[in-house]
CSV table of C-alpha atoms in Angstrom, one decimal:
chain,number,residue,atom,x,y,z
A,56,MET,CA,-8.1,-41.8,17.1
A,57,GLU,CA,-6.6,-42.0,13.6
A,58,ALA,CA,-4.3,-39.4,12.0
A,59,LYS,CA,-5.6,-38.0,8.9
A,60,PRO,CA,-4.3,-39.3,5.5
A,61,TRP,CA,-1.5,-37.8,4.2
A,62,ARG,CA,-3.1,-36.1,1.2
A,63,ASP,CA,-5.4,-34.4,3.2
A,64,ARG,CA,-3.0,-33.0,5.5
A,65,VAL,CA,-1.0,-31.7,2.4
A,66,ARG,CA,-4.3,-30.5,0.7
A,67,GLU,CA,-4.8,-28.5,4.1
A,68,GLU,CA,-1.4,-27.0,4.6
A,69,ASP,CA,-1.3,-26.0,0.9
A,70,GLU,CA,-4.6,-24.0,1.5
A,71,LEU,CA,-3.2,-22.2,4.6
A,72,LEU,CA,-0.1,-21.5,2.8
A,73,GLU,CA,-2.3,-19.8,0.1
A,74,GLN,CA,-4.2,-18.1,2.6
A,75,LEU,CA,-0.8,-16.6,4.3
A,76,ALA,CA,0.3,-15.6,0.8
A,77,THR,CA,-2.8,-13.3,0.4
A,78,LEU,CA,-2.5,-11.9,3.8
A,79,THR,CA,1.2,-11.0,3.5
A,80,SER,CA,0.2,-9.7,0.0
A,81,GLU,CA,-2.5,-7.2,1.4
A,82,ALA,CA,0.0,-6.4,4.6
A,83,ALA,CA,2.9,-5.2,2.2
A,84,LYS,CA,0.3,-3.1,0.1
A,85,ARG,CA,-0.6,-1.5,3.4
A,86,ARG,CA,2.7,-0.9,4.5
A,87,ALA,CA,3.6,0.4,1.2
A,88,ALA,CA,0.7,3.1,1.4
A,89,ALA,CA,1.9,3.9,4.7
A,90,LEU,CA,5.2,4.5,3.9
A,91,ALA,CA,4.3,6.7,0.9
A,92,GLU,CA,2.2,8.6,3.4
A,93,GLY,CA,5.2,9.2,5.3
A,94,VAL,CA,7.2,10.6,2.4
A,95,ALA,CA,4.3,12.6,1.7
A,96,GLU,CA,4.6,13.9,5.4
A,97,LEU,CA,8.4,13.9,5.7
A,98,GLY,CA,9.3,14.9,2.1
A,99,SER,CA,11.8,12.4,1.4
A,100,VAL,CA,12.3,8.3,1.4
A,101,TYR,CA,15.4,9.0,3.3
A,102,LYS,CA,13.7,10.9,6.0
A,103,VAL,CA,11.2,7.9,6.4
A,104,ALA,CA,13.8,5.6,6.3
A,105,LYS,CA,15.9,7.0,9.3
A,106,ASP,CA,12.7,7.7,11.3
A,107,LEU,CA,12.0,4.1,11.1
A,108,GLY,CA,15.7,3.3,11.6
A,109,LYS,CA,15.7,1.4,8.3
A,110,GLY,CA,18.1,1.8,5.0
A,111,TRP,CA,16.6,4.1,2.4
A,112,THR,CA,16.7,1.5,-0.2
A,113,THR,CA,14.4,-0.9,1.6
A,114,VAL,CA,11.5,2.0,2.2
A,115,ASP,CA,11.9,2.7,-1.9
A,116,GLN,CA,11.9,-0.7,-2.7
A,117,ALA,CA,8.9,-1.4,-0.6
A,118,ILE,CA,7.3,1.6,-2.0
A,119,LYS,CA,7.7,0.6,-5.5
A,120,LYS,CA,7.2,-2.9,-5.5
A,121,ASN,CA,3.8,-2.9,-3.5
A,122,GLY,CA,2.6,0.6,-3.9
A,123,PRO,CA,-0.4,1.4,-6.1
A,124,ALA,CA,0.1,1.9,-9.9
A,125,GLY,CA,2.2,5.2,-10.4
A,126,THR,CA,3.1,5.1,-6.7
A,127,GLY,CA,7.0,5.3,-6.1
A,128,SER,CA,9.7,7.4,-4.7
A,129,THR,CA,10.3,10.9,-6.8
A,130,THR,CA,12.7,12.0,-4.0
A,131,THR,CA,16.1,10.0,-3.5
A,132,PRO,CA,18.4,10.4,-0.3
């Protein structure tokens, strides 16, 4: 059985990378929404971060970068 030509393999990998980028973006948006819900429940980014064992800036940046428009941290540590 012959291997696929390299051009076809590159094309297939490019398509896979595009699909993965889309999936990653969608997951980041869902994660940001969940983090924002945690902030609403616990009252601050710091409390959410502490509960998850992450730095508060990581949580804050994830919400700001991937949350819906107008969503972002209004509470600092």
